[in-house]
XYZ file of C-alpha atoms in Angstrom:
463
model
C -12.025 60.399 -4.640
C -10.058 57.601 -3.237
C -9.679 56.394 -6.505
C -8.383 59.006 -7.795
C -5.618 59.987 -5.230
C -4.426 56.304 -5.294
C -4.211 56.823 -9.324
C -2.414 60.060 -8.807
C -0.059 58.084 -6.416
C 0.832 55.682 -9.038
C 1.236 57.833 -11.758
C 3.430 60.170 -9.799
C 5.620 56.795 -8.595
C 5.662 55.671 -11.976
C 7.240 58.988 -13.062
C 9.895 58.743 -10.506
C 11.171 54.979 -11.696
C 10.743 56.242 -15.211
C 13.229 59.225 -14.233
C 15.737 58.550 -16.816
C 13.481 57.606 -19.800
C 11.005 60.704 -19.801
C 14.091 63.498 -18.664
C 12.453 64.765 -15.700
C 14.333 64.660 -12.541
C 12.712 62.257 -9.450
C 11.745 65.206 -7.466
C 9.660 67.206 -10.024
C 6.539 64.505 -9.788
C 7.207 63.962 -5.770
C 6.778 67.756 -5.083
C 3.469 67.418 -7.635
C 2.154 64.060 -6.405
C 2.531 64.912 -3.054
C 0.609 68.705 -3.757
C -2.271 66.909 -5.660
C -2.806 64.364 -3.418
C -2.788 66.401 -0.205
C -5.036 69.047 -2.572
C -7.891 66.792 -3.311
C -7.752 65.609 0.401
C -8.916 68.563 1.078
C -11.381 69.119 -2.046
C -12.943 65.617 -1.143
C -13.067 65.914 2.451
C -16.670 65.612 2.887
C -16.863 61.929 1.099
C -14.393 60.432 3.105
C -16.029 58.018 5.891
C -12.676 57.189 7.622
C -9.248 59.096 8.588
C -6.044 58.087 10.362
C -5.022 59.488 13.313
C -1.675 59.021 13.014
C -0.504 60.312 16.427
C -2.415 57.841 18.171
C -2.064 55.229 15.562
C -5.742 54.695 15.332
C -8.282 54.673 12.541
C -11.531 57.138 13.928
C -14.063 55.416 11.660
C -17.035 57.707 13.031
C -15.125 60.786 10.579
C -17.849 60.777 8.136
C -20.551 62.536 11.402
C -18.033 64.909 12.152
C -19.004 68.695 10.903
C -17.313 70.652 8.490
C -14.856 72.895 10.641
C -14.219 69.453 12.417
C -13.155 67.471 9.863
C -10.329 70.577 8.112
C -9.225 71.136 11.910
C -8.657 67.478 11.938
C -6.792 67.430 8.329
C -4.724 70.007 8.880
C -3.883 68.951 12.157
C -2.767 65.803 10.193
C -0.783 67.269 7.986
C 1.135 69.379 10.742
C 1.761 65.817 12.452
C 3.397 64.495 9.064
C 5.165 68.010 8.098
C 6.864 67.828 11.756
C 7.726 64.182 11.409
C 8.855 64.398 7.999
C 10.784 67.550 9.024
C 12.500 65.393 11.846
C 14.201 63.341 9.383
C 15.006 66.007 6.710
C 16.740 67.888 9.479
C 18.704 65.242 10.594
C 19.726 64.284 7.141
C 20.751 68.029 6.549
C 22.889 67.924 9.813
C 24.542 64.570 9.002
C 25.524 65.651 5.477
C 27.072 68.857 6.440
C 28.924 67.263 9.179
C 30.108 64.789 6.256
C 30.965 67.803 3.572
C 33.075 69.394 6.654
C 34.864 66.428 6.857
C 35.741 66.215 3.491
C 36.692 70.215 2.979
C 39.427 68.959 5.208
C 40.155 66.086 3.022
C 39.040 64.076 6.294
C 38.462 60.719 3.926
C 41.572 60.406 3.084
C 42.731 58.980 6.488
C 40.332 56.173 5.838
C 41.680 55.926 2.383
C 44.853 54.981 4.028
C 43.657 52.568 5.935
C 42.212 50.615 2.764
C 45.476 49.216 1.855
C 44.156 46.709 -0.411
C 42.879 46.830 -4.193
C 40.911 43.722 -4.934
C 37.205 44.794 -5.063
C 35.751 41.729 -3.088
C 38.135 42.605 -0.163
C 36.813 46.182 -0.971
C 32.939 45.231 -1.009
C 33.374 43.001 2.661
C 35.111 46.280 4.372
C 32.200 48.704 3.353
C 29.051 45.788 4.136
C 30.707 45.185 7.770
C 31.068 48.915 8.347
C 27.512 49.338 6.766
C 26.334 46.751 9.212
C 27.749 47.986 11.879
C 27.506 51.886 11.989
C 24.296 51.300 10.763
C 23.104 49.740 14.142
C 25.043 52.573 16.017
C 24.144 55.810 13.939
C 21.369 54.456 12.071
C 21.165 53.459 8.472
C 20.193 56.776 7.118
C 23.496 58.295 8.556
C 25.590 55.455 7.800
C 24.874 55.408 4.053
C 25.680 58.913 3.729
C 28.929 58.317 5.792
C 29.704 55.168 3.755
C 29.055 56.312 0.096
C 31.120 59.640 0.685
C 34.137 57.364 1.681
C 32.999 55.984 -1.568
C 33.333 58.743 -3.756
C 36.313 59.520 -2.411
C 37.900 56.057 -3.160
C 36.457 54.491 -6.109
C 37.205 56.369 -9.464
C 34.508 55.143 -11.815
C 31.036 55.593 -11.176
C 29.650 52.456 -12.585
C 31.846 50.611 -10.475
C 31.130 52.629 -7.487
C 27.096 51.567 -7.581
C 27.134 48.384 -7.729
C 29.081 48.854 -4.014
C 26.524 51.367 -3.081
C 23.514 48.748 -4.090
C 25.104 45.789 -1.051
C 25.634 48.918 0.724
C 22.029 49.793 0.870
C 21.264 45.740 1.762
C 23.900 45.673 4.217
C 22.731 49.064 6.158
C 19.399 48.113 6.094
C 20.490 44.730 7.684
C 22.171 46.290 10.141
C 19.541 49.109 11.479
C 17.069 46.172 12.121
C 18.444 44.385 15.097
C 18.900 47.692 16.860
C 16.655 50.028 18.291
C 18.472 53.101 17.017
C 19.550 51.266 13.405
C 16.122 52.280 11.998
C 13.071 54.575 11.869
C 10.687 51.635 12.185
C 12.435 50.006 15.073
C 12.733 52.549 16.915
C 8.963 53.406 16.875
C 8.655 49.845 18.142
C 11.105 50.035 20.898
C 9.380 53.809 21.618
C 6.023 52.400 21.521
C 6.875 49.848 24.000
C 6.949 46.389 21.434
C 10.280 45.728 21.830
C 13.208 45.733 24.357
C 16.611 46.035 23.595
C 17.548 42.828 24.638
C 15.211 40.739 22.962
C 15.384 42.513 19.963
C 19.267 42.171 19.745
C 18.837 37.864 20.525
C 16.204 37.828 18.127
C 17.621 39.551 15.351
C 21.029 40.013 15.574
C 21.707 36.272 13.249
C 18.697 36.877 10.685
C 20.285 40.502 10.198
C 23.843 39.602 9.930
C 22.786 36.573 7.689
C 20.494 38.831 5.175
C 23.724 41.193 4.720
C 26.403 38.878 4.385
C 24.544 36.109 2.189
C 23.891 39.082 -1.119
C 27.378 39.898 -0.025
C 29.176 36.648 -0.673
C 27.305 36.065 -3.462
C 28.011 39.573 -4.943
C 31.828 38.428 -4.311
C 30.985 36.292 -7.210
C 30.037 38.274 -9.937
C 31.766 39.881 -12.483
C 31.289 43.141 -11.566
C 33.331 42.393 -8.195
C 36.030 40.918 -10.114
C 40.016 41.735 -10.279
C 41.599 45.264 -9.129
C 39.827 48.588 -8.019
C 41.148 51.667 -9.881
C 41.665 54.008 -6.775
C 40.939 57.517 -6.446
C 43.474 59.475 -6.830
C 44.280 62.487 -5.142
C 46.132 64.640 -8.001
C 49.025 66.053 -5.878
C 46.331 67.863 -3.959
C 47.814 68.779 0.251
C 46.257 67.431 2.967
C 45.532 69.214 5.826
C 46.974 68.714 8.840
C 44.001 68.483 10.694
C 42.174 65.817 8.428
C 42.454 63.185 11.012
C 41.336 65.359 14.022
C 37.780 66.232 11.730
C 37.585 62.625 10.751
C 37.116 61.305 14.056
C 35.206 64.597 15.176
C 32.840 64.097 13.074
C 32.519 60.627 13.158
C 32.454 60.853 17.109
C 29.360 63.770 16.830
C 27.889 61.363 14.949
C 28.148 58.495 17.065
C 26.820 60.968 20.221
C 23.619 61.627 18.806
C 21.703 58.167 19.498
C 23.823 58.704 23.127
C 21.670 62.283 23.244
C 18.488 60.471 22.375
C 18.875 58.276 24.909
C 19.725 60.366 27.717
C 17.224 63.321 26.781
C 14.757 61.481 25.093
C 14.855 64.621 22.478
C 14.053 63.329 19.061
C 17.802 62.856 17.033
C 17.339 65.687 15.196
C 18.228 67.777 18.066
C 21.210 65.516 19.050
C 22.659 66.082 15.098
C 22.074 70.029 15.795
C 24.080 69.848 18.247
C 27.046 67.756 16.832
C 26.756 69.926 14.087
C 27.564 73.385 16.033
C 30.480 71.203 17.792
C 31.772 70.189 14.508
C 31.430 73.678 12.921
C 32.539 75.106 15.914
C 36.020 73.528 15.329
C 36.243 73.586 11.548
C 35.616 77.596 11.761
C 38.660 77.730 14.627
C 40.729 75.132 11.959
C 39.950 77.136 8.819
C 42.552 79.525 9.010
C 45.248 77.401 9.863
C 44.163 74.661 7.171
C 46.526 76.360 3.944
C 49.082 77.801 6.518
C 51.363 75.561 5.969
C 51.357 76.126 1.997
C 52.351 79.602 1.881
C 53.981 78.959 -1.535
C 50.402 79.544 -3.019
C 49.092 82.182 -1.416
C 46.653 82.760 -3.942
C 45.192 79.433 -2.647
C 45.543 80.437 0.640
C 43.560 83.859 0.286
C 40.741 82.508 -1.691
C 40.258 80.113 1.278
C 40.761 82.286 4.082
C 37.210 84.263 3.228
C 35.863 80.923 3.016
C 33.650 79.578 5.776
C 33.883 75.309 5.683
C 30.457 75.475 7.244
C 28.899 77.849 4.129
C 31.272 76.028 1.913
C 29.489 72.011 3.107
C 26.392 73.699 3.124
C 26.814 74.506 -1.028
C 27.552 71.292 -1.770
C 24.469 69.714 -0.091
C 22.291 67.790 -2.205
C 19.092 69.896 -2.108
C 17.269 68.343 -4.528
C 17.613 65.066 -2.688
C 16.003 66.628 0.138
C 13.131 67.873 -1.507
C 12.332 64.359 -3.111
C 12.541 63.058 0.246
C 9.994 65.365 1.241
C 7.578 64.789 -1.939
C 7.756 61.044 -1.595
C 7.057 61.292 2.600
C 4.307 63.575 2.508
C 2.644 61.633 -0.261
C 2.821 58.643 1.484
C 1.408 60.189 4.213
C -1.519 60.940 1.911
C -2.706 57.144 1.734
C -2.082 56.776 5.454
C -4.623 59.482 6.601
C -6.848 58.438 4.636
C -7.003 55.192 6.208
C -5.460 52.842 2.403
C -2.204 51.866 4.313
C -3.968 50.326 7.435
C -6.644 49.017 5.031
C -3.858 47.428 3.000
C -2.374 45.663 6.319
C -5.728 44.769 7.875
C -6.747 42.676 4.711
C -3.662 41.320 4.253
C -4.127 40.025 8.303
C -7.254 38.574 7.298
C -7.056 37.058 3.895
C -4.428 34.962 4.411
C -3.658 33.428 7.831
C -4.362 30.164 6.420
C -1.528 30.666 3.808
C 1.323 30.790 6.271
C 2.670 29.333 9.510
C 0.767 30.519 12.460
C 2.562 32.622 14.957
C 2.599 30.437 18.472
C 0.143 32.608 20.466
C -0.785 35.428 18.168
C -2.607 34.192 15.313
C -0.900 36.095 12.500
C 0.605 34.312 9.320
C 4.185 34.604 8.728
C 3.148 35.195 5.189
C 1.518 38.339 6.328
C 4.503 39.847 8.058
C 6.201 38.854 5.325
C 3.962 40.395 2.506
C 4.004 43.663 5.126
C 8.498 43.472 4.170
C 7.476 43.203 0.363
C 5.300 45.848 1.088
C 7.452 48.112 2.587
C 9.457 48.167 -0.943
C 6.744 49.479 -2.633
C 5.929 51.766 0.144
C 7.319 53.826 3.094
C 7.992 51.237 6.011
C 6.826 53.589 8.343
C 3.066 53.782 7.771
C 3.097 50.255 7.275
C 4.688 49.607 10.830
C 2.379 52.142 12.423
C -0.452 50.323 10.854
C 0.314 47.579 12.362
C 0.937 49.238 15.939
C -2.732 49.852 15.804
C -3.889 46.557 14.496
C -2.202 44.094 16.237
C -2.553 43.444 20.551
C 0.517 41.367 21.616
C 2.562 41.982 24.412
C 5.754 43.430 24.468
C 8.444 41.297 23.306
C 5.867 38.863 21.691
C 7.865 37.531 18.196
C 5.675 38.915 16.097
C 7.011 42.430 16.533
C 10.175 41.251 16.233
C 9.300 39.394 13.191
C 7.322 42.743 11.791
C 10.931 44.928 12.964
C 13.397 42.877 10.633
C 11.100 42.173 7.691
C 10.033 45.993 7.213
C 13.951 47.012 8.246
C 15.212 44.578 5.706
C 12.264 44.215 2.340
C 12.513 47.940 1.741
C 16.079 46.820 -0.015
C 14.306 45.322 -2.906
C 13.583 48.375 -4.602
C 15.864 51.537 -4.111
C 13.020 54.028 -3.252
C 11.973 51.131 -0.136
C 13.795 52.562 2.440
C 15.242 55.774 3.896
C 18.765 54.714 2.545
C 17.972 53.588 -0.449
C 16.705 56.896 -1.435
C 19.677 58.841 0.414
C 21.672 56.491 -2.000
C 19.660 57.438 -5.215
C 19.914 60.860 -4.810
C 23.518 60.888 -4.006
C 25.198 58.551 -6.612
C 22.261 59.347 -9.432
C 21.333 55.653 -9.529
C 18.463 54.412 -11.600
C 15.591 52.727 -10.220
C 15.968 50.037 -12.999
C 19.541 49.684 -12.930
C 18.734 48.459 -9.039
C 15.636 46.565 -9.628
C 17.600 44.104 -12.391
C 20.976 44.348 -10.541
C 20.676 44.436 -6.597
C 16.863 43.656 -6.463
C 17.294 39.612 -6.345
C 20.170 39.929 -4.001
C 18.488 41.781 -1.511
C 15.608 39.671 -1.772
C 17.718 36.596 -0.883
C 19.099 37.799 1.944
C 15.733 38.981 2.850
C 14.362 35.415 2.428
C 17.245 33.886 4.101
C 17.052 36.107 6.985
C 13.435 35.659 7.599
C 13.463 31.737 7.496
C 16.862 31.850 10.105
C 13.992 33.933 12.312
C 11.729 31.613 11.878
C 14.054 28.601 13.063
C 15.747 30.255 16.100
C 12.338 32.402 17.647
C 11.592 29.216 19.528
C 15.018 29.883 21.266
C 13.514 32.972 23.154
């Protein structure tokens, strides 16, 4: 039965990179794969000699004696685990995207398009892989990429241009989430579960990350594609409102608050985006009837937005269907962890091939196999993979192989565009296909991923 949900895996992952050749949007053979394989979980239940307890990060290898009732209390307990986690993140991404859609209904972005004086695109492409390195480390990488590729949209005219800066956008935001505990969903189960502390992950990673974003970047700066002038945006005589700049930095600030919230409460960040979202609504509601005031000459305009809520109105122009496919491809994934493949994948990797790579000072795990756990991550959700590896390896807190394990499964998801949490986020918002990225951005995230790793391995002596 194995077998056969590991086939249905494939074939369902297959149908998503294949998106644009067989005409059948990404999320269609998520939703299925992840229904099928969850379905003959439970059809097969009885054969299966091992499950994952993924709250305690453990593999109970004695599942095969439990009884009947035992064994579908424990699955759907499972199942509840990875709805509620997988629910964490879908929230969150629904409260970050609305506060972004508010923004824009008052034309927020176009105080940052201001700001972006200049034209040339490789002046262009080191603004947005800074900001993506940096907000990324503050409000995550998830949030960042949504932040960043709206700006996008709302600047850079033609979409085949605009994808190539969303592809070092994804490397860059990647980059930056890994050196902080808040930048990604994999560090910050190591920092939560006690691996890592903020300060040593910050000395530790801070060089390899900035180095795996900016070497893809500079190199980028040399290819055609970031050649000569941007054609701007433009914003077709359209009024701005007057209280564009006060939502910007609203919205931005909520934003910004929620890992502050997290920290003080300890509340998962949904909650902390909930709550920047009713701020931010809060204001845009109060705003929304003075936002046309000031053009009275069209009152038609005016009236038509007037019985126009900016929080229903963001809400519409949410990308659903991103969501769901974020949901498919989670929940399936969470499929192969229960049933033990993940940690099975990351065990044998531990143990057929320490001889391979350069043994860690006092752990005994090959750098090979930390780095085959990053090239894994691109294949599959970092996540499982990390909290695999919580279970299977014993060092101490701070010990460089968690470090090691925090940047490479942060940073490898890059190489393919459904590796990481942004990478998707960026699919489903700019359409991109996932062989357009493989040929085009694949090899440039893999160099800085390369580069990034070998800078760890020459500095971790320095800590």
């Amino acid at each position: 039965m194995e077998t056969v949900i590991i086939l249905v895996f494939v074939m369902g992952y297959l149908a998503i990179t294949l998106e644009h050749s067989i005409k059948i949007d990404k999320l269609i053979p998520a939703l299925v794969m992840m229904a099928i394989c969850w379905a003959l979980i439970a059809l097969g239940l009885e054969t299966f000699p091992q499950w994952f307890d993924s709250g305690k990060h453990a593999l109970l290898e004695n599942f095969g004696l439990l009884g009947h009732e035992e064994k579908m209390h424990m699955m759907e307990e499972t199942l509840l685990h990875h709805l509620g986690k997988t629910s964490e993140i879908l929230v969150f991404l629904l409260g970050a995207m609305t506060i972004v859609e508010i923004i824009d209904y008052f034309d927020g972005f176009s105080t940052i398009k201001n700001f972006i004086k200049t034209k040339k695109k490789t002046k262009i492409l080191w603004i947005f892989a800074i900001l993506a390195f940096v907000l990324s480390a503050i409000i995550d990488n998830l949030t960042a990429t949504i932040v960043l590729i709206s700006i996008l949209q709302k600047i850079v005219k033609d979409r085949s241009v605009r994808i190539w800066f969303a592809g070092l956008i994804i490397i860059a935001a990647n980059a930056g989430g890994a050196w902080s505990p808040i930048g990604d969903v994999t560090t910050t189960m190591l920092w939560i579960g006690k691996k890592v502390t903020t300060g040593h992950l910050i000395g530790y990673l801070l060089l390899p990350s900035f180095l795996c974003m900016a070497v893809p970047t500079l190199i980028a700066s040399f290819l055609p594609a970031f050649k000569g002038d941007l054609e701007m945006e433009e914003t077709g005589g359209k009024s701005k409102s007057r209280f564009s700049g006060t939502m910007l930095y609203l919205g931005l600030g909520a934003i910004v608050f929620v890992p502050i919230f997290k920290m003080v409460t300890h509340l998962p960040p949904y909650v902390g985006m909930m709550l920047s979202l009713g701020i931010v609504a809060t204001f845009a509601e109060i705003y929304s009837s003075s936002k046309f005031s000031m053009s009275s000459h069209d009152s038609e305009e005016s009236d038509a937005h007037a019985h126009h809520s900016p929080v229903h109105s963001a809400l519409a122009k949410i990308e659903l269907p991103s969501i769901l496919f974020f949901l498919g491809i989670l929940m399936a994934v969470a499929a192969l962890e229960s049933l033990g493949i993940l940690f099975n994948f990351a065990t044998s990797l531990q143990d057929s091939m320490p001889q391979l790579g350069t043994e860690m000072h006092s752990g005994g795990v090959s750098d090979l196999v930390v780095l085959l756990l990053g090239v894994g991550s691109a294949v599959i959700d970092n996540v499982p993979l990390v909290a695999a590896s919580l279970g299977m390896f014993s060092e101490p807190t701070d010990h460089e192989l968690w470090h090691f394990i925090a940047f490479s499964a942060g940073t490898g998801g890059s190489m393919l565009i459904i590796g990481s949490a942004a990478g998707v986020v960026a699919m489903g918002m700019e359409k991109i296909d996932f062989f357009w990225y493989l040929k085009k951005i694949a090899w440039l995230a893999l160099v800085g991923f390369l580069v990034g790793s070998a800078a760890f391995m020459v500095t971790r002596t320095m800590f």
